[in-house]
PDB file of C-alpha atoms in Angstrom:
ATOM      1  CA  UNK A   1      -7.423  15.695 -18.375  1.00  0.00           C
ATOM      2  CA  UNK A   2      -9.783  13.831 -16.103  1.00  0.00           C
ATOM      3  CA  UNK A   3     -12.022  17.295 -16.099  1.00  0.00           C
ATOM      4  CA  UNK A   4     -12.146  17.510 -19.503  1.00  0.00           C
ATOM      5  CA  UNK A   5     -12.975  13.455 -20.094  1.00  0.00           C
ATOM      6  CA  UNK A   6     -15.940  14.209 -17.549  1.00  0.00           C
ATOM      7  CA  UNK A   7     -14.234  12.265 -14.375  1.00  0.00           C
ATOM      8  CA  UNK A   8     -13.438  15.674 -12.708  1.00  0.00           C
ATOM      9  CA  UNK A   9     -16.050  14.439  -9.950  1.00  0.00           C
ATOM     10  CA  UNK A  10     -14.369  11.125  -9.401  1.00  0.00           C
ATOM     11  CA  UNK A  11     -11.892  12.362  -6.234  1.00  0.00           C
ATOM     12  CA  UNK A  12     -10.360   8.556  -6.251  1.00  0.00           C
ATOM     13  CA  UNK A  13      -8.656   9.179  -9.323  1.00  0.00           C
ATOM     14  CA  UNK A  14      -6.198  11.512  -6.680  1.00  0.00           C
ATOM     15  CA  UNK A  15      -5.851   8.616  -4.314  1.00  0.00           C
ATOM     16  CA  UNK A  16      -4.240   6.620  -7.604  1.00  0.00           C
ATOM     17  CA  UNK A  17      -2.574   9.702  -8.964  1.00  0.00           C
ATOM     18  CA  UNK A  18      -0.814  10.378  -5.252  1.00  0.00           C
ATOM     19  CA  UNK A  19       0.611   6.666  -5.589  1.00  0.00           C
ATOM     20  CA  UNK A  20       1.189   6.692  -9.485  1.00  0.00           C
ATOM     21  CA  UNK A  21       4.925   8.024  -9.153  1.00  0.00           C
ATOM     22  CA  UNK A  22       6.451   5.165  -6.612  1.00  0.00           C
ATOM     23  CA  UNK A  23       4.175   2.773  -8.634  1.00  0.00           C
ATOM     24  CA  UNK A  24       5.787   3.791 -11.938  1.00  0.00           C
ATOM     25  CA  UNK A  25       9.456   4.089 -10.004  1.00  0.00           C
ATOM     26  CA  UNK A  26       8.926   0.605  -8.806  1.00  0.00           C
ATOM     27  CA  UNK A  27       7.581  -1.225 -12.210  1.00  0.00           C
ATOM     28  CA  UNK A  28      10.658  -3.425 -12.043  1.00  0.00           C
ATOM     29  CA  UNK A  29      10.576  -4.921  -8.385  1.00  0.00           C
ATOM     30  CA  UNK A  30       7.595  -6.859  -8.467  1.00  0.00           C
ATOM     31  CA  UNK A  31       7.455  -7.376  -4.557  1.00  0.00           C
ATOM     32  CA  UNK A  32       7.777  -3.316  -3.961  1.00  0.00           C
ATOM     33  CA  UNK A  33       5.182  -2.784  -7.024  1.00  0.00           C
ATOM     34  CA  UNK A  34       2.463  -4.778  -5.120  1.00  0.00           C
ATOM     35  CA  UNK A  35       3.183  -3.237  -1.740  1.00  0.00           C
ATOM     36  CA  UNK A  36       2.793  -0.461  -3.301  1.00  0.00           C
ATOM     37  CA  UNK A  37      -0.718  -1.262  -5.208  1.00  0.00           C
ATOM     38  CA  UNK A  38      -1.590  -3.260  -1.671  1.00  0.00           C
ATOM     39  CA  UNK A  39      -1.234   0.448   0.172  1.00  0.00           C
ATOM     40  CA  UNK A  40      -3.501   1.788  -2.844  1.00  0.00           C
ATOM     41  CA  UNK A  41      -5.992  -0.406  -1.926  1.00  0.00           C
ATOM     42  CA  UNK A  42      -5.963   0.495   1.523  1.00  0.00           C
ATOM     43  CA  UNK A  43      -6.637   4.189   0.138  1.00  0.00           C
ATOM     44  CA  UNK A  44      -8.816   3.274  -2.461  1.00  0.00           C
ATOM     45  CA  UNK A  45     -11.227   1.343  -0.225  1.00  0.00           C
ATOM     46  CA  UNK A  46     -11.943   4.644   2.485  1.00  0.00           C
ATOM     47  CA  UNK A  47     -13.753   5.916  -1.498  1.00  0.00           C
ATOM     48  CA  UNK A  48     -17.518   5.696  -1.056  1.00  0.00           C
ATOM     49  CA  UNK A  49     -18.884   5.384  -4.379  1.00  0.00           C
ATOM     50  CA  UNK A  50     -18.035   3.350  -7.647  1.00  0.00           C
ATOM     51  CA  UNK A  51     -14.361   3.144  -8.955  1.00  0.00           C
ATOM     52  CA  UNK A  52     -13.783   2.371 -12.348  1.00  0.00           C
ATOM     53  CA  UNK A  53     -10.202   1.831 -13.014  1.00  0.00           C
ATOM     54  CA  UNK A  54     -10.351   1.834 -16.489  1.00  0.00           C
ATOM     55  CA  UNK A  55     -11.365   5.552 -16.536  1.00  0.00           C
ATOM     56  CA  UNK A  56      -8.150   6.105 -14.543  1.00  0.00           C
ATOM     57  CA  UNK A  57      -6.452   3.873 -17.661  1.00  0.00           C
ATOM     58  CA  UNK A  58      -8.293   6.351 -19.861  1.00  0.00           C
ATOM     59  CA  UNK A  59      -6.782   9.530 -18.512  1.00  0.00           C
ATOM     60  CA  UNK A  60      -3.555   8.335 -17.725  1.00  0.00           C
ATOM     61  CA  UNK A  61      -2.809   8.003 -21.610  1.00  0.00           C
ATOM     62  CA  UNK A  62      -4.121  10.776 -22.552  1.00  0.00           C
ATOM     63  CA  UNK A  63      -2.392  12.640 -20.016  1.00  0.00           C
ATOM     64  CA  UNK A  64       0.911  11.058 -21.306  1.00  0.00           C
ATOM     65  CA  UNK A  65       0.241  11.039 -25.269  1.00  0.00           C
ATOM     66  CA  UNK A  66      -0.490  15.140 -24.421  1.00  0.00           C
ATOM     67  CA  UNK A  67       2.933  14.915 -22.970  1.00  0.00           C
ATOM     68  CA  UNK A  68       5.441  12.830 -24.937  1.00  0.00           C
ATOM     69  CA  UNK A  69       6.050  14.585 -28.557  1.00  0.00           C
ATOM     70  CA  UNK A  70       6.996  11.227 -29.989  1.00  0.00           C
ATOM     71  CA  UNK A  71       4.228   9.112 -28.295  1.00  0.00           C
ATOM     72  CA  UNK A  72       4.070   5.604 -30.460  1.00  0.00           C
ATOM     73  CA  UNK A  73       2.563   1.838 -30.067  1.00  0.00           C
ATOM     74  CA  UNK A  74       5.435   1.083 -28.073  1.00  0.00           C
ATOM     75  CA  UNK A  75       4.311   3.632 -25.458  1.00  0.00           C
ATOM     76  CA  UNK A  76       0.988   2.852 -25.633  1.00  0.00           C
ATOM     77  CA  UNK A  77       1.749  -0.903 -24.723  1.00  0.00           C
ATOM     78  CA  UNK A  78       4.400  -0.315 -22.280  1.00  0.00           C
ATOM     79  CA  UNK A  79       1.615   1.857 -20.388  1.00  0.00           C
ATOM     80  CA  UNK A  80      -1.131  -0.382 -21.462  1.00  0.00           C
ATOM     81  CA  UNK A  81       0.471  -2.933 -19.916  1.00  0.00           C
ATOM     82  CA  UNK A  82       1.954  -1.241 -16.820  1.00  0.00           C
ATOM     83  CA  UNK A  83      -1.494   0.085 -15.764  1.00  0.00           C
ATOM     84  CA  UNK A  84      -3.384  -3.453 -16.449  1.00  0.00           C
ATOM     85  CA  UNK A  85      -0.428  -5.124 -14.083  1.00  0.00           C
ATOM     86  CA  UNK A  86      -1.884  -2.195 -11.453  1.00  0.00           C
ATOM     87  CA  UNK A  87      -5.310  -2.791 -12.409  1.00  0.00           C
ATOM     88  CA  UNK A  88      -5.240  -6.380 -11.366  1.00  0.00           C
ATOM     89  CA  UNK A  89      -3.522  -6.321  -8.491  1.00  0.00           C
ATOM     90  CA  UNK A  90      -5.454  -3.405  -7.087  1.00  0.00           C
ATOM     91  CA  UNK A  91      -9.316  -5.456  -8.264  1.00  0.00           C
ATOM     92  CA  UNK A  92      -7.609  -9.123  -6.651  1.00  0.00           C
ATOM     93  CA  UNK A  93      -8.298  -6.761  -3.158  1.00  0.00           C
ATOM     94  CA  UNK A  94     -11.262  -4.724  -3.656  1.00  0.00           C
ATOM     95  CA  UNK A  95     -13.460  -4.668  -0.752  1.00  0.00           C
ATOM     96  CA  UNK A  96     -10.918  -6.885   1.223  1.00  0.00           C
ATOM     97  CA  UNK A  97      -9.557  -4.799   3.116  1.00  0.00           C
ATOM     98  CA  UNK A  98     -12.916  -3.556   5.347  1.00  0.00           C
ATOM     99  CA  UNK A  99     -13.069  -7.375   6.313  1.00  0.00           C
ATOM    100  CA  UNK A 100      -8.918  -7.531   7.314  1.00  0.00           C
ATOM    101  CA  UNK A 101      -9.587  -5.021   9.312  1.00  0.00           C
ATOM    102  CA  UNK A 102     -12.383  -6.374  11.202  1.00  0.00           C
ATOM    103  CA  UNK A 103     -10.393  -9.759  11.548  1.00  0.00           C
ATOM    104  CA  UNK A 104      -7.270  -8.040  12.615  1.00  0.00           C
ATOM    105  CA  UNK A 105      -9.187  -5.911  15.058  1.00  0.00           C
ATOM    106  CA  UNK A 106     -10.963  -9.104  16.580  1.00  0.00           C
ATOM    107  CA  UNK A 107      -7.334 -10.547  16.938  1.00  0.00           C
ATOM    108  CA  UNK A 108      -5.949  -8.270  18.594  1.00  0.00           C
ATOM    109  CA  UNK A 109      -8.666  -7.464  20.757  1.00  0.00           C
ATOM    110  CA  UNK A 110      -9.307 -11.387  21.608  1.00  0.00           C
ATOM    111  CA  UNK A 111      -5.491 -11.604  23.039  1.00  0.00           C
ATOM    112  CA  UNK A 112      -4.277 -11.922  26.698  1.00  0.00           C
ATOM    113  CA  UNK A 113      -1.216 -10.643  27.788  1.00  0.00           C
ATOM    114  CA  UNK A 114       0.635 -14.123  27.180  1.00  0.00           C
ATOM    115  CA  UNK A 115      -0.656 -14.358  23.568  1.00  0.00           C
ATOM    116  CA  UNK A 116       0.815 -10.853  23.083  1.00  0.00           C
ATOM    117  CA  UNK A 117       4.110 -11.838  24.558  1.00  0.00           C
ATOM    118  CA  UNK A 118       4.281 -14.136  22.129  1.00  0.00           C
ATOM    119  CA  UNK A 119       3.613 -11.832  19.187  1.00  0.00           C
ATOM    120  CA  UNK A 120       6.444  -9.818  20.977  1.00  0.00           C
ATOM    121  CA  UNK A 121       9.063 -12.467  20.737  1.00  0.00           C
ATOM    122  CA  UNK A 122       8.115 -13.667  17.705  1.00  0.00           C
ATOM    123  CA  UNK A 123       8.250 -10.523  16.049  1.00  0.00           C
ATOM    124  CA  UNK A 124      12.372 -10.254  16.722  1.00  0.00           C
ATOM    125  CA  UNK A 125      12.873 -13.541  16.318  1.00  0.00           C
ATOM    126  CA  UNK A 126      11.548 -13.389  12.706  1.00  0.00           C
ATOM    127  CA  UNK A 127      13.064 -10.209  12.386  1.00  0.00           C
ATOM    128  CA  UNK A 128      16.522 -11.137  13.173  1.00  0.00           C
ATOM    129  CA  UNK A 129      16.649 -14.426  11.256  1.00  0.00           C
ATOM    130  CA  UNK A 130      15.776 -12.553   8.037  1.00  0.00           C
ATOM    131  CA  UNK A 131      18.153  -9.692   8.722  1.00  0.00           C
ATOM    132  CA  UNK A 132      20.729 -10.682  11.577  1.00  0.00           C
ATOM    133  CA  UNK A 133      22.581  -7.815  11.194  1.00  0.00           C
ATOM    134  CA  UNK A 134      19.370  -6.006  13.097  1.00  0.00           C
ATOM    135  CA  UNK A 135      20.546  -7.708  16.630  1.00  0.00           C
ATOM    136  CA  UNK A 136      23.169  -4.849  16.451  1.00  0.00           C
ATOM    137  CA  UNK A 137      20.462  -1.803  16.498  1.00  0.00           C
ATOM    138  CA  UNK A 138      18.385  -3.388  19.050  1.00  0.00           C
ATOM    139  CA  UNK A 139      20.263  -3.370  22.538  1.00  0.00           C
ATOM    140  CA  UNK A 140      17.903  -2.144  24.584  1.00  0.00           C
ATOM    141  CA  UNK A 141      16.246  -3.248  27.098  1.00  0.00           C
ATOM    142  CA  UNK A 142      13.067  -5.690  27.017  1.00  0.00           C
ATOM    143  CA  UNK A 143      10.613  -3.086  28.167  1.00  0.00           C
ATOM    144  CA  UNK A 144      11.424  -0.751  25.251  1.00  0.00           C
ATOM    145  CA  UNK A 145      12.078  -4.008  22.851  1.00  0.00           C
ATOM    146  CA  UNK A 146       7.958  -4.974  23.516  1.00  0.00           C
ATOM    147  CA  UNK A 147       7.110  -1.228  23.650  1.00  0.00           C
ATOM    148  CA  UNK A 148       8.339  -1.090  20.302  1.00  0.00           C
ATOM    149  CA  UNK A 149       6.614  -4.500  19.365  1.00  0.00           C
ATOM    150  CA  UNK A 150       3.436  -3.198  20.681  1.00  0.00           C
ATOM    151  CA  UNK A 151       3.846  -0.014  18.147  1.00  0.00           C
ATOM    152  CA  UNK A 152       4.369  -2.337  15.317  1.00  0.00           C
ATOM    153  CA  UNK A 153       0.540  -3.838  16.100  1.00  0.00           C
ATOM    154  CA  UNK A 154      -0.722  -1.062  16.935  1.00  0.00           C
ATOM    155  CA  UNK A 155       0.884   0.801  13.189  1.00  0.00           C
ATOM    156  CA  UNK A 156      -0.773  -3.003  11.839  1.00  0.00           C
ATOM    157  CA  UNK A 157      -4.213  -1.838  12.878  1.00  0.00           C
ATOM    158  CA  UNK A 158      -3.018   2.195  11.837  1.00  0.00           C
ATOM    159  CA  UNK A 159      -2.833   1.382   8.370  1.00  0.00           C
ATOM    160  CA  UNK A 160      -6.319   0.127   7.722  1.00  0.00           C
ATOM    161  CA  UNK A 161      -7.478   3.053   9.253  1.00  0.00           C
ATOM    162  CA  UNK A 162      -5.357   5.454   7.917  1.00  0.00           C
ATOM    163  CA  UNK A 163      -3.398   4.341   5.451  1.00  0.00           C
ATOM    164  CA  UNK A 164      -2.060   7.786   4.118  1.00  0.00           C
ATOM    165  CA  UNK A 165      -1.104   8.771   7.139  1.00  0.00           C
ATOM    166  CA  UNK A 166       0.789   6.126   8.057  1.00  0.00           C
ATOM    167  CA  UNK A 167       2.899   5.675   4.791  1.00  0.00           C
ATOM    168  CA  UNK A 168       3.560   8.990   4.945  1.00  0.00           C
ATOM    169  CA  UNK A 169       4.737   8.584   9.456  1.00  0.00           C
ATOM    170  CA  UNK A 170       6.721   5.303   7.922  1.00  0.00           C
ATOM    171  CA  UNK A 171       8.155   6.890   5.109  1.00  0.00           C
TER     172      UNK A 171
END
């Protein structure tokens, strides 16, 4: 449908589309529905060019009314409403996340080894007071306990970079 509304040229609208399932699976868990739009954002911002997220709005519902025999008002709301929820979680970040990563980078980069150690305790010791039942998985040894911390920073900077990629190494 996007062709034949004239956004054919406008690759972004794959980025969204990519997402669109686990966005639409996770509707009702509004923490997991903004990670998920969050990660969009991530995608959306490697784009170079203009992104209109109402054309995606635009397509999306006529996509679905072409596809739902007894499309009605309710649908169009529901939708309406799903995609605006989207729409303003994904604007609330636009061209945020260049500047993240530039902080994050200059973070990481500005630490000495005793600022990182820190990072590497506190990591498991926020980690196991939100889910205690983690100090049971991790028995190894400190070396491979900060090894792993280190990955975690390093996956931190990952994301910006390549944020398909890494959902897709998490997942």
């Amino acid at each position: 449908n996007a062709a034949v509304m004239g956004f054919g040229s406008h690759t972004w609208m794959f980025e969204v589309l990519s997402s669109f399932d686990t966005i639409v699976s996770n509707v009702a868990n509004s923490y997991r529905l903004q990670e998920e739009c969050d990660v969009l954002s991530l995608r959306l911002a490697k784009y170079r060019g203009t992104i209109n997220l109402g054309e995606y709005k635009a397509v999306m519902l006529a996509s679905l009314r072409s596809l739902c025999k007894d499309w009605g008002s309710q649908h169009e709301i529901s939708w309406s409403w799903l995609w605006e929820n989207v729409e303003r979680m994904i604007k609330a970040l636009m061209g945020k996340p260049a500047a993240q990563e530039k902080a994050l980078s200059q973070l990481f980069n500005s630490m000495d080894e005793n600022a990182l150690g820190t990072i590497r305790r506190e990591v498991y010791a926020k980690f196991f007071a939100i889910a205690p039942a983690g100090q049971d998985y991790f028995k190894q040894s400190t070396t491979r306990l900060h090894f792993i911390a280190d990955r975690l920073v390093i996956m931190t900077m990952d994301i910006y970079k390549d944020p398909k990629r890494m959902v897709e190494d998490i997942s």
